XYZ file of C-alpha atoms in Angstrom:
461
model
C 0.000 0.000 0.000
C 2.742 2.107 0.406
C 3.290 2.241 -3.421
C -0.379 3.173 -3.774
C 0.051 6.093 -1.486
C 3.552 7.184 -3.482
C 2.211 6.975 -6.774
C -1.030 8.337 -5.938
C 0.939 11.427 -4.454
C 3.151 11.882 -7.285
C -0.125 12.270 -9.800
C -1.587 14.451 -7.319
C 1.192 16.823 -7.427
C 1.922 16.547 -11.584
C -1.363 17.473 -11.611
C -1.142 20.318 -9.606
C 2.183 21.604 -11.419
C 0.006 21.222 -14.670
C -3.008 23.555 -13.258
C -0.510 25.577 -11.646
C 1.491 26.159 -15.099
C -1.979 26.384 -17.148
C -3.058 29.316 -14.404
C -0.408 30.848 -15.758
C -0.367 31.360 -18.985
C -3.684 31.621 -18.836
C -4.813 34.915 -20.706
C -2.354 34.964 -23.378
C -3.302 34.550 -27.052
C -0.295 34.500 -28.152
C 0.049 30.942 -26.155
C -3.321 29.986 -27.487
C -1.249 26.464 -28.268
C 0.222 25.905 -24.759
C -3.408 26.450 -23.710
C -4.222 23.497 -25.797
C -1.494 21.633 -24.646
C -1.925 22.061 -21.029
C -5.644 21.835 -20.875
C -5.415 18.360 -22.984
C -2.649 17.344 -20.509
C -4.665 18.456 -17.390
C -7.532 16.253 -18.682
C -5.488 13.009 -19.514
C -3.731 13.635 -15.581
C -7.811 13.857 -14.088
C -8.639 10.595 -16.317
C -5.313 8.516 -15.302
C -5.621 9.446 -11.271
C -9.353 8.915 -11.781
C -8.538 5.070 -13.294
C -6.032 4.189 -10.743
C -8.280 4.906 -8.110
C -10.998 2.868 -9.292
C -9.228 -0.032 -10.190
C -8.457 -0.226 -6.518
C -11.812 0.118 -5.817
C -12.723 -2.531 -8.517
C -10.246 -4.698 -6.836
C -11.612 -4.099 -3.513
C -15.097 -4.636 -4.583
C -14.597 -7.775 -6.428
C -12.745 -9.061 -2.897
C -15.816 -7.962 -0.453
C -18.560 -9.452 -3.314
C -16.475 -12.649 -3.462
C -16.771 -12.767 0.718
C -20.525 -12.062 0.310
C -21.066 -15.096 -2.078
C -18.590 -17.134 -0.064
C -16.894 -17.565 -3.408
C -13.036 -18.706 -2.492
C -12.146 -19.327 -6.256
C -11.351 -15.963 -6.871
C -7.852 -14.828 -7.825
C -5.995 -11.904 -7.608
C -2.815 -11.422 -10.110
C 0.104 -9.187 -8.455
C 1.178 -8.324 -12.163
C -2.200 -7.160 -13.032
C -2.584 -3.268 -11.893
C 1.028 -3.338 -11.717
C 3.481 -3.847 -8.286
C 2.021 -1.330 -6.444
C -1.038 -3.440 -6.132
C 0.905 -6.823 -4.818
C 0.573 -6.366 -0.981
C -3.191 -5.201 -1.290
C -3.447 -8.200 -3.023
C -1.475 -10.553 -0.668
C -3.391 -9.206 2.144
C -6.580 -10.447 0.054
C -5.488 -13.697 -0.658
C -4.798 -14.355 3.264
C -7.644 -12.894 4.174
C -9.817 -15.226 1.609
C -7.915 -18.053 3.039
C -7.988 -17.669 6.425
C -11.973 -16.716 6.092
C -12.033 -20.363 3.972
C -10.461 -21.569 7.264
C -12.969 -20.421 9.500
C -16.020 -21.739 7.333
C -14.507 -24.692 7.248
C -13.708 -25.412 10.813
C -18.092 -23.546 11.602
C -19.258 -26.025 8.757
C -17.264 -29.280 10.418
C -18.446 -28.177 13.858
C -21.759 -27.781 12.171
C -21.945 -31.511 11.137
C -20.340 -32.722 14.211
C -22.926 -30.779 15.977
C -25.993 -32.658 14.061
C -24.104 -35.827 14.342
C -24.307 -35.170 18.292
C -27.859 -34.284 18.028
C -28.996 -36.838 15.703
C -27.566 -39.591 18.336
C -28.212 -38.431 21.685
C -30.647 -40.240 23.594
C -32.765 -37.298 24.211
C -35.234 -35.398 22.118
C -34.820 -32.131 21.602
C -37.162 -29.749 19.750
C -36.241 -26.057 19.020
C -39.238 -23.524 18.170
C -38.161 -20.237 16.479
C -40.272 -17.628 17.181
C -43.840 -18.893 18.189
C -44.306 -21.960 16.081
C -41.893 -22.676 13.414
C -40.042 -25.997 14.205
C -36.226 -25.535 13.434
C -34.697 -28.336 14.916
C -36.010 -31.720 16.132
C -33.816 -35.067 16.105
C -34.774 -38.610 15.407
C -35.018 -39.671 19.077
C -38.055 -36.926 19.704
C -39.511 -38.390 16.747
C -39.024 -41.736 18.265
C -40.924 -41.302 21.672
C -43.523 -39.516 20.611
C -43.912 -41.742 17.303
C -44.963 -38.751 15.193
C -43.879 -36.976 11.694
C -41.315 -34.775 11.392
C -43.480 -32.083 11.074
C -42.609 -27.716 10.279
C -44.972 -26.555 12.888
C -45.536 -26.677 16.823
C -49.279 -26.303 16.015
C -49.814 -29.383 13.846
C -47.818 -31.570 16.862
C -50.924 -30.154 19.049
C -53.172 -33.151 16.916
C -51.071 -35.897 17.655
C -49.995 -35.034 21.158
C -52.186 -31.975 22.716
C -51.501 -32.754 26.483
C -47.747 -32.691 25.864
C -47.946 -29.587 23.780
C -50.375 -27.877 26.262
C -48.074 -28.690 29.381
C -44.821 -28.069 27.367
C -46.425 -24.363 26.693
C -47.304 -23.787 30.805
C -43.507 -24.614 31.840
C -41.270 -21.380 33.036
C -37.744 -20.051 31.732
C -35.538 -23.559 32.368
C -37.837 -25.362 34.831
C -38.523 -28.823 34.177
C -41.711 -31.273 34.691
C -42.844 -35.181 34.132
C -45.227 -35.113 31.717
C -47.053 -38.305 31.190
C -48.576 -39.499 27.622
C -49.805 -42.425 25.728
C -48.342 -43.261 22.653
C -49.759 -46.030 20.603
C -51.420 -47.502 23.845
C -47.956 -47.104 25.721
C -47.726 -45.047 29.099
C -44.386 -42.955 28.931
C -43.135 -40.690 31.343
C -41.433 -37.810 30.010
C -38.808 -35.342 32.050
C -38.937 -32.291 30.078
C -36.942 -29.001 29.830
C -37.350 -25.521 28.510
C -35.268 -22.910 27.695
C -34.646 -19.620 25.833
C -32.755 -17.936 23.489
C -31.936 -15.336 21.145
C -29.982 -15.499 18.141
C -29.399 -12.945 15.561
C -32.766 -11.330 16.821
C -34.961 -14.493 17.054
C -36.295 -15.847 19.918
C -36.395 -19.719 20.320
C -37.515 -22.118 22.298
C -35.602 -25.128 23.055
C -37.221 -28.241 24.534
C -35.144 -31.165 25.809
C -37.016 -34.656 27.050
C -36.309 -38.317 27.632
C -38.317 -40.996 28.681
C -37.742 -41.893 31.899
C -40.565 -45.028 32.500
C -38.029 -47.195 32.529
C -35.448 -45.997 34.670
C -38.748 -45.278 37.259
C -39.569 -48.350 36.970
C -36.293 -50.214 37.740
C -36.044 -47.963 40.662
C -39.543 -48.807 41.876
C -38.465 -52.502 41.110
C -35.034 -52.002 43.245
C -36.883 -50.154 46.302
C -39.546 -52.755 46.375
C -36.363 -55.331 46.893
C -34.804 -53.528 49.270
C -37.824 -53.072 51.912
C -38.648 -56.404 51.263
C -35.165 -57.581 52.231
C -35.332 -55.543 55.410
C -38.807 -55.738 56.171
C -37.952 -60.086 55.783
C -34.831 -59.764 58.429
C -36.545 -57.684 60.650
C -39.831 -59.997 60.580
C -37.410 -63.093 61.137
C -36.046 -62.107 63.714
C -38.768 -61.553 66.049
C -40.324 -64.272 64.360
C -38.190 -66.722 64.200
C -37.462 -66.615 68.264
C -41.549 -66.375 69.489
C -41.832 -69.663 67.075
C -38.895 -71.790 68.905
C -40.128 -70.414 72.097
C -43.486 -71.351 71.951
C -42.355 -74.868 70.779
C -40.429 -74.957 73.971
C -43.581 -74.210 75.853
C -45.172 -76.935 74.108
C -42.789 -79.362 74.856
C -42.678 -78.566 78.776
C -46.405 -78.627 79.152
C -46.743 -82.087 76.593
C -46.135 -85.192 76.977
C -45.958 -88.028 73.832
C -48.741 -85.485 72.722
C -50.538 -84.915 75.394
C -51.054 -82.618 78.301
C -49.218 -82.912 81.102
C -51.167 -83.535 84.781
C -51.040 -80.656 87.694
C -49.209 -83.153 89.348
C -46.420 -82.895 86.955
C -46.307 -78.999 86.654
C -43.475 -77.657 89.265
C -42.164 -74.564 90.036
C -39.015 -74.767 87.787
C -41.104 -75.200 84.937
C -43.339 -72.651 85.926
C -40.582 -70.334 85.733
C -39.267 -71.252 82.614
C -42.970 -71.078 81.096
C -42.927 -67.397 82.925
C -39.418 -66.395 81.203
C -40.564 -67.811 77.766
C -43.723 -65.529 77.411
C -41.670 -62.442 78.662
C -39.207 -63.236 76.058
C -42.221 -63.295 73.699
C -44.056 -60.364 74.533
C -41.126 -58.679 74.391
C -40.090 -60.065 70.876
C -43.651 -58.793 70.084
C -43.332 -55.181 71.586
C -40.088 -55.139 68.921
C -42.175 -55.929 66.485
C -45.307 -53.824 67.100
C -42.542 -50.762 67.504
C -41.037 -51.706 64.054
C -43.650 -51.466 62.573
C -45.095 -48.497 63.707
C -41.953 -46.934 62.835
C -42.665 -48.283 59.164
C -46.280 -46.704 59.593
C -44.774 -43.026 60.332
C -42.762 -43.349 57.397
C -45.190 -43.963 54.918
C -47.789 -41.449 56.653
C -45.818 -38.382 56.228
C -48.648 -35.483 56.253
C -48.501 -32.727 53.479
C -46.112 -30.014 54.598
C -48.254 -26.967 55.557
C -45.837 -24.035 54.442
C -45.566 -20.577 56.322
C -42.737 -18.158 57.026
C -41.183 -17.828 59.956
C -38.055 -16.721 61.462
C -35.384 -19.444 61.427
C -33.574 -16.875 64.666
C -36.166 -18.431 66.085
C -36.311 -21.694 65.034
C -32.950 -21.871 65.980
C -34.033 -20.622 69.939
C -36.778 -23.106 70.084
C -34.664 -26.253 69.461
C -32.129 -24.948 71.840
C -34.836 -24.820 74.505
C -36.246 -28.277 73.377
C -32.945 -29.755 73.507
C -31.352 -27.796 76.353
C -31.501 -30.581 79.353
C -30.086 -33.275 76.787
C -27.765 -31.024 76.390
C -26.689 -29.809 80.048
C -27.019 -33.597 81.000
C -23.725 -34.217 78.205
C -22.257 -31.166 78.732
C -22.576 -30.484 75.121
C -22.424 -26.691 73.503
C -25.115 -26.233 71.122
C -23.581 -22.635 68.728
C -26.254 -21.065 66.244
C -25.856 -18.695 63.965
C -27.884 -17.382 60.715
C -26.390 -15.465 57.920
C -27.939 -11.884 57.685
C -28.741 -12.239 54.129
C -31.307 -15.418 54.972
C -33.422 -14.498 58.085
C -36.690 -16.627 57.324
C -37.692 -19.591 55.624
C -40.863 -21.454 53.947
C -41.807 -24.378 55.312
C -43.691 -26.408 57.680
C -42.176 -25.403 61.032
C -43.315 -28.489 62.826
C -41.574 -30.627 60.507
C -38.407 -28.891 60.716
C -38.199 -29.056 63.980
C -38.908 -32.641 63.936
C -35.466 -33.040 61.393
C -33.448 -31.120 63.338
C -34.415 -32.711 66.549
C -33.766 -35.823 64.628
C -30.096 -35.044 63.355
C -29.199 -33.087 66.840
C -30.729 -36.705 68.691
C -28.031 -38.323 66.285
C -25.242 -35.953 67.358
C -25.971 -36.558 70.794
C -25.186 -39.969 70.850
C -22.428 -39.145 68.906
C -20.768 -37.190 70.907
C -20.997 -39.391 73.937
C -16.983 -40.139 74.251
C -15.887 -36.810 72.725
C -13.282 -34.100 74.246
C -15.049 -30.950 74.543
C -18.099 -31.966 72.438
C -19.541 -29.357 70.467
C -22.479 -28.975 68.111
C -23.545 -26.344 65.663
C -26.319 -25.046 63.760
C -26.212 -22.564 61.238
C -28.144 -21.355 58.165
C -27.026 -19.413 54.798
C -27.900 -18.807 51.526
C -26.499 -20.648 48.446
C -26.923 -19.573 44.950
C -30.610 -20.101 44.749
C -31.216 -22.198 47.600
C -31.454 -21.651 51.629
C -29.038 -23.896 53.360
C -29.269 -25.263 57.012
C -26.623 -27.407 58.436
C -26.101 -29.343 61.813
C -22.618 -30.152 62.633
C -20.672 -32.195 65.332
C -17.092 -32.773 66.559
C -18.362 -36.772 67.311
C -17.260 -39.777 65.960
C -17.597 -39.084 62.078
C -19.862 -41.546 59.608
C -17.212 -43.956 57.787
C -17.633 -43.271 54.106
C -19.112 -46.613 52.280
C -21.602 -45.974 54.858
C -23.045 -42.332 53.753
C -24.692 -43.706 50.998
C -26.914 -46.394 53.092
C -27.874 -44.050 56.011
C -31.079 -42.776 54.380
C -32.117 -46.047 53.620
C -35.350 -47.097 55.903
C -34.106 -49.068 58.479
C -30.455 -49.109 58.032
C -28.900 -48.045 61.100
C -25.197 -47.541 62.148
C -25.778 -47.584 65.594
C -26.671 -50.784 67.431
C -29.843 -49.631 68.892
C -31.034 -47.091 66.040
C -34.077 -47.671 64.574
C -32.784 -46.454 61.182
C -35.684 -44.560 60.912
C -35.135 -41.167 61.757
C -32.468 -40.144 58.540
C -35.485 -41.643 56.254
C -38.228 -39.370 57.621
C -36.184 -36.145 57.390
C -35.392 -36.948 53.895
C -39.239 -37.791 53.062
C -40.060 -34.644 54.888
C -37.266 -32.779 52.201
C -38.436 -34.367 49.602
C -41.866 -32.941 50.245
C -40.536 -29.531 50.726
C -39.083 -29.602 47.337
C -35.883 -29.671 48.842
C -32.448 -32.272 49.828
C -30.638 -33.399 52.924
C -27.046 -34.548 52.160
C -24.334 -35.786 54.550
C -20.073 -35.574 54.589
C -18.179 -36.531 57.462
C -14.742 -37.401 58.071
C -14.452 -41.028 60.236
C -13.490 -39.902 63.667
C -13.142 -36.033 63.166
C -17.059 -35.090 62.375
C -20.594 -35.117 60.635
C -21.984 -32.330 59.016
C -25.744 -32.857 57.761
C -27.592 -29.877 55.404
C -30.615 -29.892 54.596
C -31.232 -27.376 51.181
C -34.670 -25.729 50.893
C -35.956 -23.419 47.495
C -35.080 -19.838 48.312
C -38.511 -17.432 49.149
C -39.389 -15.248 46.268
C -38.942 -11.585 46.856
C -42.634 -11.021 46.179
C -44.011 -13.546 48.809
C -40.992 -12.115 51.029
C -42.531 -8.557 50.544
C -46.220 -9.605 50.833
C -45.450 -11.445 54.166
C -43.631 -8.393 55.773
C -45.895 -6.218 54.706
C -49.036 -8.228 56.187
């Protein structure tokens, strides 16, 4: 370009010398030739700086049309327009090539990206504006068993309930959605979402069918209760039925009852312990499965909001003699930025009872045993933990705790984990544990954050 500029300059200023020279004779008959001369020269000078302009332009121009039509066939010759045009014409060539590049590499990514889509196990329909179907992959068409069709309106026909509860979800909140499809129940977890590109909104919707993952976990829970609910049974069972053929066999005789003459104080006494040992067996049982009855009776949570401050005060007054009787420290403290919570107060009370009850008996042979409760707020979530300094969980055993039943204390129920994650699960929300084997436990329990407008409402009311 620096040749451009040169020779550009040097026509500039002949041409100027040329005006300059023709203003000066101007006037003069007697140079009514030079007058000729001059003027025809000044003209040829306008029409030569006039031509090398525009041939860059022409050359520019045929580069930014061949971008346009993605056309990378174009050439440009360096000994065409002379050498002043060779580095604006290396600088097009690389810039045609590494543009080529770049399509390239968007185009492969392109295809990769359909390849991904087209294979993925989960259907995914994208709606451009309010009912033009850009995208939707083979699996979609798959579970719902429908054509491949342009609009969201004409899948209304073949599947209204999943269009209609497809169109109620929010920005990126998800929902089971059950259908039929030829005479099939499937159960579908779908997901919406947003976006805009290049000015257009669209809508993308994600889903799998998840009947058969449900039911191989309804299949594996069923095995597991029936496992425990079998061991437990046996062995209160198993004991009343041996002891009761005992007491068969001390009040018979070859079959047949044995006289009053016969019946002494020894065996009375063994009779006596044998029933105790039975009604006792029985009380274990009855209690068992009572425990299995409060499990699987877990009321609907009746949600207010309240101030978990004092939450916090009225389990520390619940708990306080347990407490003074271990000599146990019990430190609370809530995050200023979360002050209340929505829930059903009486069964939050009843988890937190239920994880400090645990930490209490863990902490029976600690130094200086401490326990704390705290709340804060995570992301989009309120966050309530109970900690101890006690003999930690060991961890292949974190996983089983919440299991009904499972216990890793010899006289735990293994009830009281399951209930307080039944009682999250109703609240829309998790309980997880982590603990490190000897140091301590930490359980937190996650519950949705309060929306500013029911926040506002409440305080105002």
């Amino acid at each position: 370009m620096k040749s451009f500029t040169l020779n550009t300059t040097i026509r500039i200023i002949l041409l100027l010398i040329t005006m300059i020279g023709f203003a000066y004779i101007f006037g003069r008959a007697d140079l009514f030739f030079n007058h000729i001369i001059l003027g025809t020269l000044l003209i040829v000078q306008v029409y030569e700086l006039i031509r090398y302009v525009q041939q860059t332009n022409r050359q520019l121009a045929k580069f930014l049309l061949s971008i346009k039509n993605n056309d990378f066939t174009i050439s440009f010759s360096h000994q065409k327009g002379g050498r002043q045009f060779r580095e604006l014409h290396a600088a097009f060539k690389e810039i045609i090539t590494a543009y080529k590049q770049v399509k390239i590499e968007k185009e492969a990514q392109l295809e990769y990206l359909k390849l991904i889509v087209k294979h993925i196990r989960i259907g995914i329909i994208s709606i451009k504006g309010d009912d033009e179907i850009a995208l939707i992959n083979q699996p979609a068409l798959d579970m719902l068993q429908t054509g491949n069709y342009h609009y969201w309106r004409n899948l209304r026909f073949s599947h209204p309930r999943f269009v209609e509860e497809t169109d109620r979800l929010q920005e990126n909140e998800s929902k089971l959605i059950e259908i039929i499809v030829q005479g099939e129940n499937k159960r579908l977890s779908v997901h919406s979402t947003s976006v805009i590109l290049l000015r257009q909104p669209y809508r993308i919707i994600t889903f799998q069918d998840i009947e058969k993952e449900i039911n191989q976990s309804e299949i594996d829970a069923w095995h597991k209760l029936i496992r425990i609910l079998t061991h437990e049974i046996m062995n209160s069972v198993t004991p009343i039925s041996s002891l009761t053929e005992t007491m068969l066999m001390l009040l018979e005789n070859d079959g047949e009852l044995k006289s009053l003459a016969l019946i002494n104080e020894d065996l009375l006494k063994d009779l006596a312990f044998s029933l105790k040992t039975i009604q006792k067996r029985s009380d274990g049982l009855l209690g068992f499965v009572e425990d299995y009855r409060k499990l699987a009776r877990v009321p609907h949570p009746q949600k207010e909001i309240f101030s978990l401050e004092d939450l916090f005060d009225t389990i520390h007054r619940l708990m306080r003699a347990e407490l003074q009787k271990q000599h146990i420290k019990l430190k609370t403290s809530v995050n200023p930025s979360v002050l209340s919570l929505c829930a059903d107060r009486m069964q939050v009370e009843q988890v937190l009872i239920n994880l400090i009850s645990n930490s209490l008996q863990a902490l029976e042979h600690a130094k200086n045993p401490q326990i704390s409760l705290s709340a804060y707020e995570d992301q989009m979530q309120i966050v309530v933990e109970v900690t101890d300094n006690g003999v930690g969980i060991e961890e292949n055993k974190l996983d089983q705790i919440f299991i009904p039943f499972f216990s890793t204390k010899e006289k735990g129920s293994g009830i009281g984990l399951s209930l307080s994650r039944n009682i999250m699960n109703m609240h829309g929300g998790t309980i997880k544990a982590s603990a490190c084997s000897g140091e301590q436990t930490t359980f937190s329990l996650f519950f949705p954050k309060i929306p500013e407008a029911t926040l506002s409402s409440h305080k105002n009311t």
